[in-house]
JSON list of C-alpha atoms in Angstrom, two decimals:
[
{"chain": "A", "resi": 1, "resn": "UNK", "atom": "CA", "xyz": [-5.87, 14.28, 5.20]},
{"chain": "A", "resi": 2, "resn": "UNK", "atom": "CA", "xyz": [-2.45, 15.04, 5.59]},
{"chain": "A", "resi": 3, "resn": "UNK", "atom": "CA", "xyz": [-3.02, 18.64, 7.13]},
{"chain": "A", "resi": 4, "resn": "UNK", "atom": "CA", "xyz": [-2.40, 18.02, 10.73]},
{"chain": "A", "resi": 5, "resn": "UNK", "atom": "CA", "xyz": [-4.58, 21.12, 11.63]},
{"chain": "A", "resi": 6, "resn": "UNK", "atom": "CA", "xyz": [-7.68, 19.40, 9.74]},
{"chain": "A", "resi": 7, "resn": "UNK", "atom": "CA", "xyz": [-7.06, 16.15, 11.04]},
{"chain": "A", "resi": 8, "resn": "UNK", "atom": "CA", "xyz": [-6.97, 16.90, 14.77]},
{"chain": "A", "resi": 9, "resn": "UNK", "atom": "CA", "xyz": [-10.47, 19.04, 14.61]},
{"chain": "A", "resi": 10, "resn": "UNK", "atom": "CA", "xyz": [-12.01, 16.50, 12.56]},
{"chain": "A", "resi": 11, "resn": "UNK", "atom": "CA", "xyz": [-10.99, 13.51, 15.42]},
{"chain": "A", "resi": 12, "resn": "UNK", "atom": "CA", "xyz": [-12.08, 15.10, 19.02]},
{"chain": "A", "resi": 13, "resn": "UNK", "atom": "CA", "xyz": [-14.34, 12.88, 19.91]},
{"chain": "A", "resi": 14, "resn": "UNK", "atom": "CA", "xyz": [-13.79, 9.80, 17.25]},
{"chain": "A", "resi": 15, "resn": "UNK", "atom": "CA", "xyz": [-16.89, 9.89, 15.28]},
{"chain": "A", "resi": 16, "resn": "UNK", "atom": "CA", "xyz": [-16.05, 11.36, 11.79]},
{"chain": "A", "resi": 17, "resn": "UNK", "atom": "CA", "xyz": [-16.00, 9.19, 8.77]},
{"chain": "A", "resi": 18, "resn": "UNK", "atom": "CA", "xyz": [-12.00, 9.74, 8.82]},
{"chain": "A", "resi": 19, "resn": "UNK", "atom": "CA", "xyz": [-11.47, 8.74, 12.41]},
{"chain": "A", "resi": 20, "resn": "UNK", "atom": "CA", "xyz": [-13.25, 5.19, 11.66]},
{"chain": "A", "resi": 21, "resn": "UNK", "atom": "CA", "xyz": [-11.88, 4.77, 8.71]},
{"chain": "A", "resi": 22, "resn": "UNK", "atom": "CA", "xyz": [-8.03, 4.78, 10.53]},
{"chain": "A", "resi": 23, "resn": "UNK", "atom": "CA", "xyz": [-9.72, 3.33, 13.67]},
{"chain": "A", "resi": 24, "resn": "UNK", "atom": "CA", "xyz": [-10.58, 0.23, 11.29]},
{"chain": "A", "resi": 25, "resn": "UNK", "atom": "CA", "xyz": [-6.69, -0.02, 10.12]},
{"chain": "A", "resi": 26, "resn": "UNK", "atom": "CA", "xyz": [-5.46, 0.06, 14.45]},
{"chain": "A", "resi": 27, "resn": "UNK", "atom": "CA", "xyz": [-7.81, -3.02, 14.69]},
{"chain": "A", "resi": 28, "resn": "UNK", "atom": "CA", "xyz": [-5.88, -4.55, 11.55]},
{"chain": "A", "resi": 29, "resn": "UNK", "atom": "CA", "xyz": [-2.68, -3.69, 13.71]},
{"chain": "A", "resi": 30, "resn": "UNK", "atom": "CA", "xyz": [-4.09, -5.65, 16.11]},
{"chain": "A", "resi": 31, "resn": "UNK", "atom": "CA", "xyz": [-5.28, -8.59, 13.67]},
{"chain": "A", "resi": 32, "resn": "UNK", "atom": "CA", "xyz": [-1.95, -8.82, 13.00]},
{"chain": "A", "resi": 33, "resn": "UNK", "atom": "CA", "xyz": [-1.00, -6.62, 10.17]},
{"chain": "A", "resi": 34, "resn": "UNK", "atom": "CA", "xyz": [-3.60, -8.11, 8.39]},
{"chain": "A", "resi": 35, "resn": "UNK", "atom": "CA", "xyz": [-7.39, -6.74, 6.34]},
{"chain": "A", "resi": 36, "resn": "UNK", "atom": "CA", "xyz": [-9.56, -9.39, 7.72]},
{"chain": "A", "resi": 37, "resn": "UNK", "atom": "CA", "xyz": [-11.11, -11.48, 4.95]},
{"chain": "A", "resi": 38, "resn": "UNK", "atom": "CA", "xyz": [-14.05, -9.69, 3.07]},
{"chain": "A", "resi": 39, "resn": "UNK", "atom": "CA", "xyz": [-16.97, -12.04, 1.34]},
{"chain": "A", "resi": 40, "resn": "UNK", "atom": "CA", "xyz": [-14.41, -14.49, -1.55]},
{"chain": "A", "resi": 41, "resn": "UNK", "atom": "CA", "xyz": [-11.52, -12.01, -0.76]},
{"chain": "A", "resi": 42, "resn": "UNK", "atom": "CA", "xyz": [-8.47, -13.87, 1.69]},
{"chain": "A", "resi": 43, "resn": "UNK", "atom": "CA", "xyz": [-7.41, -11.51, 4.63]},
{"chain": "A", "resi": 44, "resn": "UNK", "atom": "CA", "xyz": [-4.35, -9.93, 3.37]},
{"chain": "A", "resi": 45, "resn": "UNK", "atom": "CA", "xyz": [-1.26, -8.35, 4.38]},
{"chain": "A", "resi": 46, "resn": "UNK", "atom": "CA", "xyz": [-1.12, -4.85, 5.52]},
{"chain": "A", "resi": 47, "resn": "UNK", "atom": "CA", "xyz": [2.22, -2.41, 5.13]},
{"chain": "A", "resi": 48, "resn": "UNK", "atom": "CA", "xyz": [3.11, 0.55, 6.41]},
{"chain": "A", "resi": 49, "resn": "UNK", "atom": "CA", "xyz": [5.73, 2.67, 4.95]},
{"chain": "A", "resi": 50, "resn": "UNK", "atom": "CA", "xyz": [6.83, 5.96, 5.15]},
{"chain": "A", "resi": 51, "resn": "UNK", "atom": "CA", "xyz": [3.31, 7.04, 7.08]},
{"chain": "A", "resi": 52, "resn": "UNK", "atom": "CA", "xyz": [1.80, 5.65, 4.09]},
{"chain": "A", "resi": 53, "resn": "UNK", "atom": "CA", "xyz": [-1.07, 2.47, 4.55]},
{"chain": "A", "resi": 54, "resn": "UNK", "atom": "CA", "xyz": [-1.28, -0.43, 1.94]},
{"chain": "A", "resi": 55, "resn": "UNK", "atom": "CA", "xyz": [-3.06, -3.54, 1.61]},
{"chain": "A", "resi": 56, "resn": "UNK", "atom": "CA", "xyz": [-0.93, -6.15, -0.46]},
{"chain": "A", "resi": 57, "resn": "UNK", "atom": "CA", "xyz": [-3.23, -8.38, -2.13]},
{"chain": "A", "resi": 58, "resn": "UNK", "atom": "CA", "xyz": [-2.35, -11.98, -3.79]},
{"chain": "A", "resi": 59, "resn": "UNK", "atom": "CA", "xyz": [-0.52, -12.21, -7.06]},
{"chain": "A", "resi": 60, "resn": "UNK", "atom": "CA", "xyz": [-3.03, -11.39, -10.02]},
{"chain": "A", "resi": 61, "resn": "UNK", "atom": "CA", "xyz": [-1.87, -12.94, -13.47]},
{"chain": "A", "resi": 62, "resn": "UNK", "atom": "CA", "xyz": [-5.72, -13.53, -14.55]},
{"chain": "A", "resi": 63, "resn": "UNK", "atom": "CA", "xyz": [-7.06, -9.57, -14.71]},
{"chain": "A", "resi": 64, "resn": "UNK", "atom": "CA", "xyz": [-6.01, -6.94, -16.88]},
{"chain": "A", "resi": 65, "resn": "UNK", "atom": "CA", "xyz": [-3.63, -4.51, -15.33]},
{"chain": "A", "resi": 66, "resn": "UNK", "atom": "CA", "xyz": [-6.01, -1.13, -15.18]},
{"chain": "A", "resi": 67, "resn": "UNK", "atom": "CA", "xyz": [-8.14, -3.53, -12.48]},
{"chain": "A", "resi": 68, "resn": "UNK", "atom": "CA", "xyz": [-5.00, -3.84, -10.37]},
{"chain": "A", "resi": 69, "resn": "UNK", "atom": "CA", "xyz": [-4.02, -1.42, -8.11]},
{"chain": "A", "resi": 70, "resn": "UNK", "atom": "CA", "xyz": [-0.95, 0.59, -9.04]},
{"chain": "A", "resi": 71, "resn": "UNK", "atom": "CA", "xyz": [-2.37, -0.76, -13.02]},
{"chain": "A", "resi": 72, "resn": "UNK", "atom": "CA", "xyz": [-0.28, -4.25, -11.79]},
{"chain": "A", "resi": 73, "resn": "UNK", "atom": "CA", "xyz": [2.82, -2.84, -10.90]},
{"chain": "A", "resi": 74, "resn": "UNK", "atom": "CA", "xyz": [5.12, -5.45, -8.93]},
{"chain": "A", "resi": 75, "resn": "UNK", "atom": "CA", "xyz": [6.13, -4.11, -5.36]},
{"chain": "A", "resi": 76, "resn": "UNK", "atom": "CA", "xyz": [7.54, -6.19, -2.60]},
{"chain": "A", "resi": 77, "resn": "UNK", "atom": "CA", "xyz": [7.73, -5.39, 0.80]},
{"chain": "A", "resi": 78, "resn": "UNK", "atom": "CA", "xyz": [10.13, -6.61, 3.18]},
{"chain": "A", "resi": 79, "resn": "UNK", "atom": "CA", "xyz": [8.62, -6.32, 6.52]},
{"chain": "A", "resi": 80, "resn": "UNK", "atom": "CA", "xyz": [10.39, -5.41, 10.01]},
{"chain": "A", "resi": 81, "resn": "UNK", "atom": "CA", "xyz": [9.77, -9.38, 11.09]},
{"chain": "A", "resi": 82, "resn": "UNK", "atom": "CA", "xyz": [11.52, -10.23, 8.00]},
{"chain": "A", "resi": 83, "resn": "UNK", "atom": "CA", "xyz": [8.86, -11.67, 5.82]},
{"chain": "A", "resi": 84, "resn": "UNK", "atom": "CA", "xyz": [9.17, -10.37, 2.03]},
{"chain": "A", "resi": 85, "resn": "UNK", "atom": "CA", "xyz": [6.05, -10.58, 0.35]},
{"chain": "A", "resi": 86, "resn": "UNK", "atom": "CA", "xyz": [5.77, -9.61, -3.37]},
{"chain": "A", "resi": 87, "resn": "UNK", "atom": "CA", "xyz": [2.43, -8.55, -5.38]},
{"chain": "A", "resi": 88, "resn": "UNK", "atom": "CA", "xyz": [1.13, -7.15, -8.58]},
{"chain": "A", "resi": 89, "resn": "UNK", "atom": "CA", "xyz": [-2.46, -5.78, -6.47]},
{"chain": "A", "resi": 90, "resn": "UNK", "atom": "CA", "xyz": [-1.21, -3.25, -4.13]},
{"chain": "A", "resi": 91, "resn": "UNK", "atom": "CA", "xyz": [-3.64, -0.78, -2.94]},
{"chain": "A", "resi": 92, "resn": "UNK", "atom": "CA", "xyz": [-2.70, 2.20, -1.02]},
{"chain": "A", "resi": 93, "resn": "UNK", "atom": "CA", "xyz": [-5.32, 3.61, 1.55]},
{"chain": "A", "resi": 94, "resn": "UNK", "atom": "CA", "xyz": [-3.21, 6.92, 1.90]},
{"chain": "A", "resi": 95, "resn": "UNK", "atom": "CA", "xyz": [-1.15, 8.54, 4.51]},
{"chain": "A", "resi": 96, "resn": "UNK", "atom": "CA", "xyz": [-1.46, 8.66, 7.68]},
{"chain": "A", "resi": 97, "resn": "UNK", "atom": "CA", "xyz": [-2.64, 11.23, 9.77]},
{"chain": "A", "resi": 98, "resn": "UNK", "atom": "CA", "xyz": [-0.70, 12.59, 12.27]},
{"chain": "A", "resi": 99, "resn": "UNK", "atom": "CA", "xyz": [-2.90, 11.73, 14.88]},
{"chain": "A", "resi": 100, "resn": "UNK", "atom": "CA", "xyz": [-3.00, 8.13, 14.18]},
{"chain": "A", "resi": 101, "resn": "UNK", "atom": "CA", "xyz": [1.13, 7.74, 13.49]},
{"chain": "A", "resi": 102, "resn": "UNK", "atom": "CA", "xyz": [1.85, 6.51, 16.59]},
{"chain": "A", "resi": 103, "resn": "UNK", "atom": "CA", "xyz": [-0.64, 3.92, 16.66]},
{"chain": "A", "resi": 104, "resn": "UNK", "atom": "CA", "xyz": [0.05, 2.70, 13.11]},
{"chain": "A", "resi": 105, "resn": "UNK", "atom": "CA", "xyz": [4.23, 2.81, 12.79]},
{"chain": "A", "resi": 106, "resn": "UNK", "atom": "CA", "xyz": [6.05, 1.73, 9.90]},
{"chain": "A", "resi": 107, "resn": "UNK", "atom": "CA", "xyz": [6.38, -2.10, 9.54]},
{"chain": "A", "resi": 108, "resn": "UNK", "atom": "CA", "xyz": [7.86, -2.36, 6.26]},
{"chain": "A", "resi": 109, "resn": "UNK", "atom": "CA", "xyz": [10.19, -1.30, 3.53]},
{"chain": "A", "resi": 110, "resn": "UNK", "atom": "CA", "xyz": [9.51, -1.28, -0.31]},
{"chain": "A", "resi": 111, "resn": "UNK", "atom": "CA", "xyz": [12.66, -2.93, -1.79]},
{"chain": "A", "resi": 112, "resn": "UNK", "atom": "CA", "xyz": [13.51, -1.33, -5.34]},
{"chain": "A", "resi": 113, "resn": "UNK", "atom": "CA", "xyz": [12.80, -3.34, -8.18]},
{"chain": "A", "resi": 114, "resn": "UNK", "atom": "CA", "xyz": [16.12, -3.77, -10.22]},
{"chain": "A", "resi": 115, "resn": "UNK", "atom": "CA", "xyz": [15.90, -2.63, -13.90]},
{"chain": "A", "resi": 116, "resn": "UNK", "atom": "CA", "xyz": [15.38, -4.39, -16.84]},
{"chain": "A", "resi": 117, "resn": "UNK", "atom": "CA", "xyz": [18.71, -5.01, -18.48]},
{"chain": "A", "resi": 118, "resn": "UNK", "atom": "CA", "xyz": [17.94, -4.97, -21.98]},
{"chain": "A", "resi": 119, "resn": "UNK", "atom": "CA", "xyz": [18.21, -2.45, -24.53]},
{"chain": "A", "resi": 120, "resn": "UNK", "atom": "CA", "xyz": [16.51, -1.33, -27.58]},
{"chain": "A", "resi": 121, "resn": "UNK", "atom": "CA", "xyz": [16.72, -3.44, -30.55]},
{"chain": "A", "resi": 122, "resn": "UNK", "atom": "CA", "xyz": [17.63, -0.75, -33.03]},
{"chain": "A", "resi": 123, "resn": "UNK", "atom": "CA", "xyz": [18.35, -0.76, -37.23]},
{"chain": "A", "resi": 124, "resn": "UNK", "atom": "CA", "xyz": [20.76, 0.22, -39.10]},
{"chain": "A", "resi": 125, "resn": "UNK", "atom": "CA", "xyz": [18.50, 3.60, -39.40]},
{"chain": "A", "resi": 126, "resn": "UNK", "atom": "CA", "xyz": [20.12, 4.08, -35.59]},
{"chain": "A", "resi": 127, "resn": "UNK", "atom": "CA", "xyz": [20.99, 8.23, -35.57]},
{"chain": "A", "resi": 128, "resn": "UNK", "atom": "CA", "xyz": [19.75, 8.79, -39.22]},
{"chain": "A", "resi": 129, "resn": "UNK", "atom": "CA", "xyz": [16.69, 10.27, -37.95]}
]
């Protein structure tokens, strides 16, 4: 809910599905910028960037990319503490509402993945076409 109007009727007294949803991720502030472990899942990482909320999960080279999130694509976070921590399983809860972005500030950065630098291996057909 990124409509700030929506977001503050929906949280005046704290019992919507949206307000306990966020209230879960201040507890994970708490935990340390961390999801607590879930059944055979570790406890993993939590980022916040750009009033955005992500859970970085561990390095996946065993499932096929449309079960990752972001369909595998590598992002690494370098965190305000310094830590850089890289993954292919990034899922992103959403952003923030308003009304929560002072409990749950920005404690990371996504550092831009450099380019391949290769190009196309092209023919001797190159510009016929």
């Amino acid at each position: 809910m990124s409509d700030q109007s929506t977001a503050r009727a929906c949280c005046k007294n704290g019992t919507c599905s949206t307000c306990q949803f966020w209230t879960e991720k201040v507890r994970w502030v708490e935990n340390g910028d961390e999801m607590p472990a879930l059944g055979r899942h570790a406890a993993a990482p939590v980022a916040r960037v750009n009033g955005w909320h992500y859970v970085i999960k561990p390095m996946n080279t065993t499932s096929p990319p449309q079960y990752l999130g972001f369909g595998g694509r590598l992002f690494t976070f370098q965190f305000a503490d310094g830590r850089v921590v890289s993954s292919n399983d990034v899922m992103c809860q959403g952003e923030i509402p308003a009304n929560f972005a002072d409990q749950l500030p920005d404690n990371a950065v996504i550092v831009p993945q450099d380019l391949p630098k290769t190009t196309a291996p092209f023919g001797s057909f190159e510009g016929l076409l």
